[in-house]
Short mmCIF file of C-alpha atoms in Angstrom, two decimals:
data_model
loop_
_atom_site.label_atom_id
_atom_site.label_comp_id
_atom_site.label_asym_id
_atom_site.label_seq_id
_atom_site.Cartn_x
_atom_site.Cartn_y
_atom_site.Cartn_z
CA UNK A 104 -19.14 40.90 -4.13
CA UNK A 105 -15.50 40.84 -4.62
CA UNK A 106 -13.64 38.93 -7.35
CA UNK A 107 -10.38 36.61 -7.49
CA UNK A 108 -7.42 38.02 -8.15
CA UNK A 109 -6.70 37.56 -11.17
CA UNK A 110 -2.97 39.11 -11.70
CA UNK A 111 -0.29 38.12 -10.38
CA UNK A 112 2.40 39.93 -12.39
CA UNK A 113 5.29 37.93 -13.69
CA UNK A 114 5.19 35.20 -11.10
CA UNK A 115 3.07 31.85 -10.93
CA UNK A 116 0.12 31.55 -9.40
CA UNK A 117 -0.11 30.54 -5.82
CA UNK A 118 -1.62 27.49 -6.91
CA UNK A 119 0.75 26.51 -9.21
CA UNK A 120 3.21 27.53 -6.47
CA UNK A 121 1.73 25.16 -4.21
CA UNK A 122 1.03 22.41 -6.24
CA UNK A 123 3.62 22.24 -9.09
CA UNK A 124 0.52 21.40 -11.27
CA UNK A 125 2.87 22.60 -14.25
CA UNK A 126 5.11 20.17 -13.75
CA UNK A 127 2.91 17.20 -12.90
CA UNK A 128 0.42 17.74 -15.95
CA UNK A 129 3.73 17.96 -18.32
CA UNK A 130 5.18 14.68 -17.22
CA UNK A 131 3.25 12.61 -19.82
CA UNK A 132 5.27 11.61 -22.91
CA UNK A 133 3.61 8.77 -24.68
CA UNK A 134 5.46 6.57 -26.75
CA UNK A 135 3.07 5.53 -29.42
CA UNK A 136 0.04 7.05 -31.53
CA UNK A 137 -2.54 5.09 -29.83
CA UNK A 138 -4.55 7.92 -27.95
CA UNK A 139 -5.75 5.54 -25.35
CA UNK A 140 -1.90 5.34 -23.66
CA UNK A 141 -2.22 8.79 -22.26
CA UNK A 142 -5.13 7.42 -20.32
CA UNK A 143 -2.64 4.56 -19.30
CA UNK A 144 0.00 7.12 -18.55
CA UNK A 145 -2.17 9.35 -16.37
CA UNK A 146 -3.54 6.28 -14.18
CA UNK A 147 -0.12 4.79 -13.18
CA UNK A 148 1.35 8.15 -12.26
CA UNK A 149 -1.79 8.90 -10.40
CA UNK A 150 -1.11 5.68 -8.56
CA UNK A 151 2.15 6.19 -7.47
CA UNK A 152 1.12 9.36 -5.91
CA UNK A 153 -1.13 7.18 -4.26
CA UNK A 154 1.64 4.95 -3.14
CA UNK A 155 3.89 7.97 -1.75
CA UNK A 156 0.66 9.05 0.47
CA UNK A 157 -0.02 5.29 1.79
CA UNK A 158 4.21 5.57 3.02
CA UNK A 159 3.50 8.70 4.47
CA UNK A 160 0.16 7.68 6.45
CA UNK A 161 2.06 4.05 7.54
CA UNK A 162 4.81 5.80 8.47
CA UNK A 163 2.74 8.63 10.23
CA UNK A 164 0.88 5.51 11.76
CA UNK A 165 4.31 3.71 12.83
CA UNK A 166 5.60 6.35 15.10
CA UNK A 167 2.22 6.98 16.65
CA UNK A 168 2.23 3.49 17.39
CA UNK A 169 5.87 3.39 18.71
CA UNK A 170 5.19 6.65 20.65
CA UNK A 171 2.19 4.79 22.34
CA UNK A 172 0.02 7.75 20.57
CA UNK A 173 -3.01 5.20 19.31
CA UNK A 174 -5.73 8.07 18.48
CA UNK A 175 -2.48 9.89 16.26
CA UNK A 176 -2.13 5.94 15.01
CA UNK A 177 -5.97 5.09 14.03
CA UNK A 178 -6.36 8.63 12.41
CA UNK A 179 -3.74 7.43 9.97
CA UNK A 180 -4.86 4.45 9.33
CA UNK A 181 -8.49 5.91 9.35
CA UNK A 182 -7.18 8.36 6.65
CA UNK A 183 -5.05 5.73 4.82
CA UNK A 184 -8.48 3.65 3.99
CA UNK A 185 -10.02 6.04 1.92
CA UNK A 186 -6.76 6.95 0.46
CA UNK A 187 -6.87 3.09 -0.58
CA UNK A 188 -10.26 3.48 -1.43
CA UNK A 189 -8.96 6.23 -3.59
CA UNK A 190 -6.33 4.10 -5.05
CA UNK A 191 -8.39 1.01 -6.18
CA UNK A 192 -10.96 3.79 -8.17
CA UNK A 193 -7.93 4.37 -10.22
CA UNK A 194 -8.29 0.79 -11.60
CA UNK A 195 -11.48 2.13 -13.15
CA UNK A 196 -9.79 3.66 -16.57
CA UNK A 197 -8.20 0.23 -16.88
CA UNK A 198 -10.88 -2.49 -15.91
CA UNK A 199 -12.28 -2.34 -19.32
CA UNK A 200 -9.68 -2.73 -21.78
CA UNK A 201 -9.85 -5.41 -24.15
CA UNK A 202 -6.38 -7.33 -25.55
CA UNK A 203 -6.76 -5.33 -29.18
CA UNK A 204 -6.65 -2.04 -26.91
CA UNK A 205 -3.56 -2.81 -24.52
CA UNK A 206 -1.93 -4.18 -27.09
CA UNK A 207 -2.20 -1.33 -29.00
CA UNK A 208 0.67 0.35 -26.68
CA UNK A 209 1.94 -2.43 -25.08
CA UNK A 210 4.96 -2.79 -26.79
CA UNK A 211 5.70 1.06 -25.21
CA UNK A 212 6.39 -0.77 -21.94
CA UNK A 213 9.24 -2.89 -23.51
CA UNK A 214 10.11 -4.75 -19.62
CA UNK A 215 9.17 -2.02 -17.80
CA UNK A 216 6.26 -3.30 -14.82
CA UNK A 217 4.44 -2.03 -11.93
CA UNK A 218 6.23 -4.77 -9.96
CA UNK A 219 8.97 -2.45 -10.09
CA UNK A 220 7.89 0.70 -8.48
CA UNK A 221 10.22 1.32 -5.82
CA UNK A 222 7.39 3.48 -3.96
CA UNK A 223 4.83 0.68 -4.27
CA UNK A 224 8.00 -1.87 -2.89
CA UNK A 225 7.66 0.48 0.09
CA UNK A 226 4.02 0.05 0.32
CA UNK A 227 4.50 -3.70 0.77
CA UNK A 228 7.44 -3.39 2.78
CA UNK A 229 5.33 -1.75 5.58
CA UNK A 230 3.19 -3.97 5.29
CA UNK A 231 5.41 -6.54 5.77
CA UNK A 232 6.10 -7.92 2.34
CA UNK A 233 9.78 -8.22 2.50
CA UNK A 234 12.51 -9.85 0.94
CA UNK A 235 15.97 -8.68 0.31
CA UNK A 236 15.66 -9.43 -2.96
CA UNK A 237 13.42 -6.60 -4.11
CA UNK A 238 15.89 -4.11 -2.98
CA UNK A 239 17.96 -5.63 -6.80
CA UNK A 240 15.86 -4.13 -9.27
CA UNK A 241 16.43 -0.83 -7.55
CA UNK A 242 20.54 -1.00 -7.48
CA UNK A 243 20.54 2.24 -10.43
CA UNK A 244 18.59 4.52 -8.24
CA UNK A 245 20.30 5.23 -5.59
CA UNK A 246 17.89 7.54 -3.61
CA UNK A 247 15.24 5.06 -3.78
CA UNK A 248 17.58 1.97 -3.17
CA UNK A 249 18.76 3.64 0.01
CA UNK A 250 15.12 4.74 0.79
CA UNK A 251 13.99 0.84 0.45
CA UNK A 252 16.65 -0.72 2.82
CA UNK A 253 15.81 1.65 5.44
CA UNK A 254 12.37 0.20 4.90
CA UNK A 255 13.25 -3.58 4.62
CA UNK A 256 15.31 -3.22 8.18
CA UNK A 257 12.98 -1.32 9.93
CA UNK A 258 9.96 -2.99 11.77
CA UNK A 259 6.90 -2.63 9.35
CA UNK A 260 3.47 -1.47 10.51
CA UNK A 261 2.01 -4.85 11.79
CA UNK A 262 5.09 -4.89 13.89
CA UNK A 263 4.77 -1.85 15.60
CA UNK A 264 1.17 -2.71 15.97
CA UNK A 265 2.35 -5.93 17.75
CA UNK A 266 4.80 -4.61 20.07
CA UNK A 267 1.88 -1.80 21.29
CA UNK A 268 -0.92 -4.51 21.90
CA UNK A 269 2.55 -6.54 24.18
CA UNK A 270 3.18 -2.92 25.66
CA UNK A 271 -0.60 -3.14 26.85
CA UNK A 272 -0.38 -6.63 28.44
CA UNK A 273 -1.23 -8.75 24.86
CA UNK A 274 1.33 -11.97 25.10
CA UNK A 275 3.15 -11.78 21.79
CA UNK A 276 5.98 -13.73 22.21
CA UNK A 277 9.96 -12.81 22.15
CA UNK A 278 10.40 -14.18 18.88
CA UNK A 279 7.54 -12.10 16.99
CA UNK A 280 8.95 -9.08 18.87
CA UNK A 281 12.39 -9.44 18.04
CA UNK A 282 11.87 -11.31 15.04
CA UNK A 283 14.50 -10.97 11.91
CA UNK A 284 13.08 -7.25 9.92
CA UNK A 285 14.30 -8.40 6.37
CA UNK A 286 12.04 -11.35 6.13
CA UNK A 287 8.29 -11.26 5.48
CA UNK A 288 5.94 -11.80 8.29
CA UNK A 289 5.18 -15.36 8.90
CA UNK A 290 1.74 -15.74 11.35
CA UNK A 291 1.91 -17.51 14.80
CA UNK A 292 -0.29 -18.85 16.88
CA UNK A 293 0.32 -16.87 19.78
CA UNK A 294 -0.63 -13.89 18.13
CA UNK A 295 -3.60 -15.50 17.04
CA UNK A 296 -4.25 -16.24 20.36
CA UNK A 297 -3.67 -12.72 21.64
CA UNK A 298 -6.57 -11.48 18.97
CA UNK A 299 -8.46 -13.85 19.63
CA UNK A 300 -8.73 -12.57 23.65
CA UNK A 301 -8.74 -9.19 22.00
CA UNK A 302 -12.19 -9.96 20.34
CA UNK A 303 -13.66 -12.30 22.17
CA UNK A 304 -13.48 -9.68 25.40
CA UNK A 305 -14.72 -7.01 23.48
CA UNK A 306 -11.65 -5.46 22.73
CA UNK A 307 -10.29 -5.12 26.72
CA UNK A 308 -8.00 -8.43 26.75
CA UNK A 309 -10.47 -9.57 29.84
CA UNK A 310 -9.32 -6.79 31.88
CA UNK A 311 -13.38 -5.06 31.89
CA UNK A 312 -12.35 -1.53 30.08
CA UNK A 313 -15.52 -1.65 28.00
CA UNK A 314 -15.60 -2.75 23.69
CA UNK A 315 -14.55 0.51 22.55
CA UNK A 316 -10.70 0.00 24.35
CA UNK A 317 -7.02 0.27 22.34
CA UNK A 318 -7.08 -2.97 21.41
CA UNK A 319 -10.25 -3.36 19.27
CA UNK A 320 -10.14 0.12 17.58
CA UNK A 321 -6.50 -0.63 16.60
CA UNK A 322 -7.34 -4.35 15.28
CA UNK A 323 -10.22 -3.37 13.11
CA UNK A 324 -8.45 0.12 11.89
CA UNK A 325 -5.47 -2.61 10.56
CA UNK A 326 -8.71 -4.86 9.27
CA UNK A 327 -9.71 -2.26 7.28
CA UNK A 328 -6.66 -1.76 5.66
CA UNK A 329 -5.85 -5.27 4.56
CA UNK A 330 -9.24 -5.99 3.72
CA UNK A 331 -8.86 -3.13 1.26
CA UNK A 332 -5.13 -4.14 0.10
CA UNK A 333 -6.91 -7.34 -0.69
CA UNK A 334 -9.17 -5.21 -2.76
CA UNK A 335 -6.58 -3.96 -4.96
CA UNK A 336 -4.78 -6.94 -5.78
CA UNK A 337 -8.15 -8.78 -7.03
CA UNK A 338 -8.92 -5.22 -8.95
CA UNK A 339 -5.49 -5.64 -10.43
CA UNK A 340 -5.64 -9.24 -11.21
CA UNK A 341 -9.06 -8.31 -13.08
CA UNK A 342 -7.99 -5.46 -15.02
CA UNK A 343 -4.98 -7.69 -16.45
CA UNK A 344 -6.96 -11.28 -16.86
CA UNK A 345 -9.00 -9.11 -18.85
CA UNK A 346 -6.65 -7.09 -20.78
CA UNK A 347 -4.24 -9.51 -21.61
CA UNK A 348 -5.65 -13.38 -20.47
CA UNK A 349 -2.90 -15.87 -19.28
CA UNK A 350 -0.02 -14.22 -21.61
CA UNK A 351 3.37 -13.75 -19.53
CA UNK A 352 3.52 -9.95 -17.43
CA UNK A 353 5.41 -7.55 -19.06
CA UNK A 354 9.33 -7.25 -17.01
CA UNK A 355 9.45 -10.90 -17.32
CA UNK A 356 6.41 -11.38 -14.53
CA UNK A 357 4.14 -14.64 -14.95
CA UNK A 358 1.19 -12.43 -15.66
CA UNK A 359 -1.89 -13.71 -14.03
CA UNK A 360 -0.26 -16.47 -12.30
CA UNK A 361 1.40 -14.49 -9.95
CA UNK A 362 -1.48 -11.99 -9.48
CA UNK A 363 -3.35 -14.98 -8.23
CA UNK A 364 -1.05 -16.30 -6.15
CA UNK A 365 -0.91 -12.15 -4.37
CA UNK A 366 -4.38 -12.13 -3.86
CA UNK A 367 -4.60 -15.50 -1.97
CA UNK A 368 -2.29 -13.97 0.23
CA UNK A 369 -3.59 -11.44 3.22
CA UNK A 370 -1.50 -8.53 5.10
CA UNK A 371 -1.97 -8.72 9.38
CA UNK A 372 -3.20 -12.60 8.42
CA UNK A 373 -3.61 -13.69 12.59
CA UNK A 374 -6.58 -10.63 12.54
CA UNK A 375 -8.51 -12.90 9.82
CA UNK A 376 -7.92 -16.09 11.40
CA UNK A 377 -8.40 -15.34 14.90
CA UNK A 378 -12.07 -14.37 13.96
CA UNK A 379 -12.63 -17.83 12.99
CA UNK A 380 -11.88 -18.71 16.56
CA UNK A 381 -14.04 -16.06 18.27
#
């Protein structure tokens, strides 16, 4: 039986080569004694990796979509759930801190906040979260500042997914199509209504293609992930209700309040209301 090679002279490993492993497991500089911030640490950088591979998969997804390439499209999304799946695990290390044990480090934060990652801004701006505004806290970075406005002006993923289903005879109206980028996503009835036909034919729009057509496949791939955004932002609001009760956010965020008022809100909302309608 033949074993690894083991020498590799002067040079780094091909793993190491491959995945910088040196570099990501020396990023870690904790600002206080308390040994449970590396743990902190760790977790948020291993969720904005998470972030950078939900952009890539939307993205991925997008111009599928655009490119009328639907089985390229649901085998991003496909592979974007259990990345998100993957991502709300990561709440795990977190869930059960008590105040006495965030607080231990908290002050290490000073007004830093998640609510300012610029790659989880891009996660919500494909989603279709958007708001000019968010592109402010971003101003001293100029890579990522740039990187975001592309994002705020281009259509998100529910838009691309709206102009397919109107490329395949749905009737979303003129205004959703061509609707102004740099706002967020407001639902409409019509595209209710276009759902609504989706489901209620099985998926065909009426037309007799059988349950398994475009459509359907493509409306409950985009279920999937918002029921699992959802997910995350109740995880979230969780881990901090429990770590830190009502108190004001860290970064000058109302905590709590506004983690409640996120998770009342859904991505794609026309896919959850049409089903009432069904």
């Amino acid at each position: 039986m033949s074993q690894p090679v083991t020498d590799f002279g002067q040079n780094e490993t091909p793993y190491e080569r491959y995945v910088q492993a040196d570099v990501l497991t020396h990023l870690q500089r904790p600002l206080t004694d308390d040994p449970g911030e590396m743990a902190f640490l760790v977790t948020t950088q291993v969720m904005e990796l998470w972030f950078t591979v939900l952009v890539h998969e939307w993205r991925t997804a997008v111009d599928a979509l655009r490119a009328d390439r639907l089985p390229a499209a649901l085998a991003a999304l496909g592979r974007s759930a259990h990345e998100l799946r993957a991502l709300n695990a990561s709440w795990e290390p977190l869930a059960q801190l008590t105040p006495r044990q965030f607080n231990a480090y908290r002050s290490a934060l000073g007004e830093g906040s998640g609510f300012q990652s610029a790659m989880y801004r891009h996660v919500e701006f494909l989603l279709g979260e958007k708001s000019p505004s968010m592109l402010v806290p971003h101003q001293g970075t100029p890579r990522a500042h740039a990187e975001l406005e592309r994002a705020l002006r281009a259509p998100s993923l529910y838009d691309e997914a709206l102009a397919y289903l109107a490329r395949h005879g749905a009737a979303i109206p003129d205004e959703v199509l061509h609707r102004e980028r740099t706002g967020r996503y407001e639902p409409h009835p019509a595209v209710e209504a276009a759902w609504r036909r989706i489901y209620a034919a099985g998926g065909d729009g009426g037309r007799g293609t059988g349950a398994e057509s475009g459509p359907l496949r493509l409306g409950e791939a985009l279920t999937e992930v918002a029921e699992l955004v959802w997910r995350w932002r109740c995880d979230h609001l969780v881990a901090t209700r429990r770590a830190m009760g009502g108190k004001a956010g860290t970064g000058g965020s109302s905590g709590v309040e506004w983690l409640e008022k996120r998770a009342r809100r859904w991505v794609f909302p026309e896919l959850w209301t049409a089903r009432g309608r069904v």
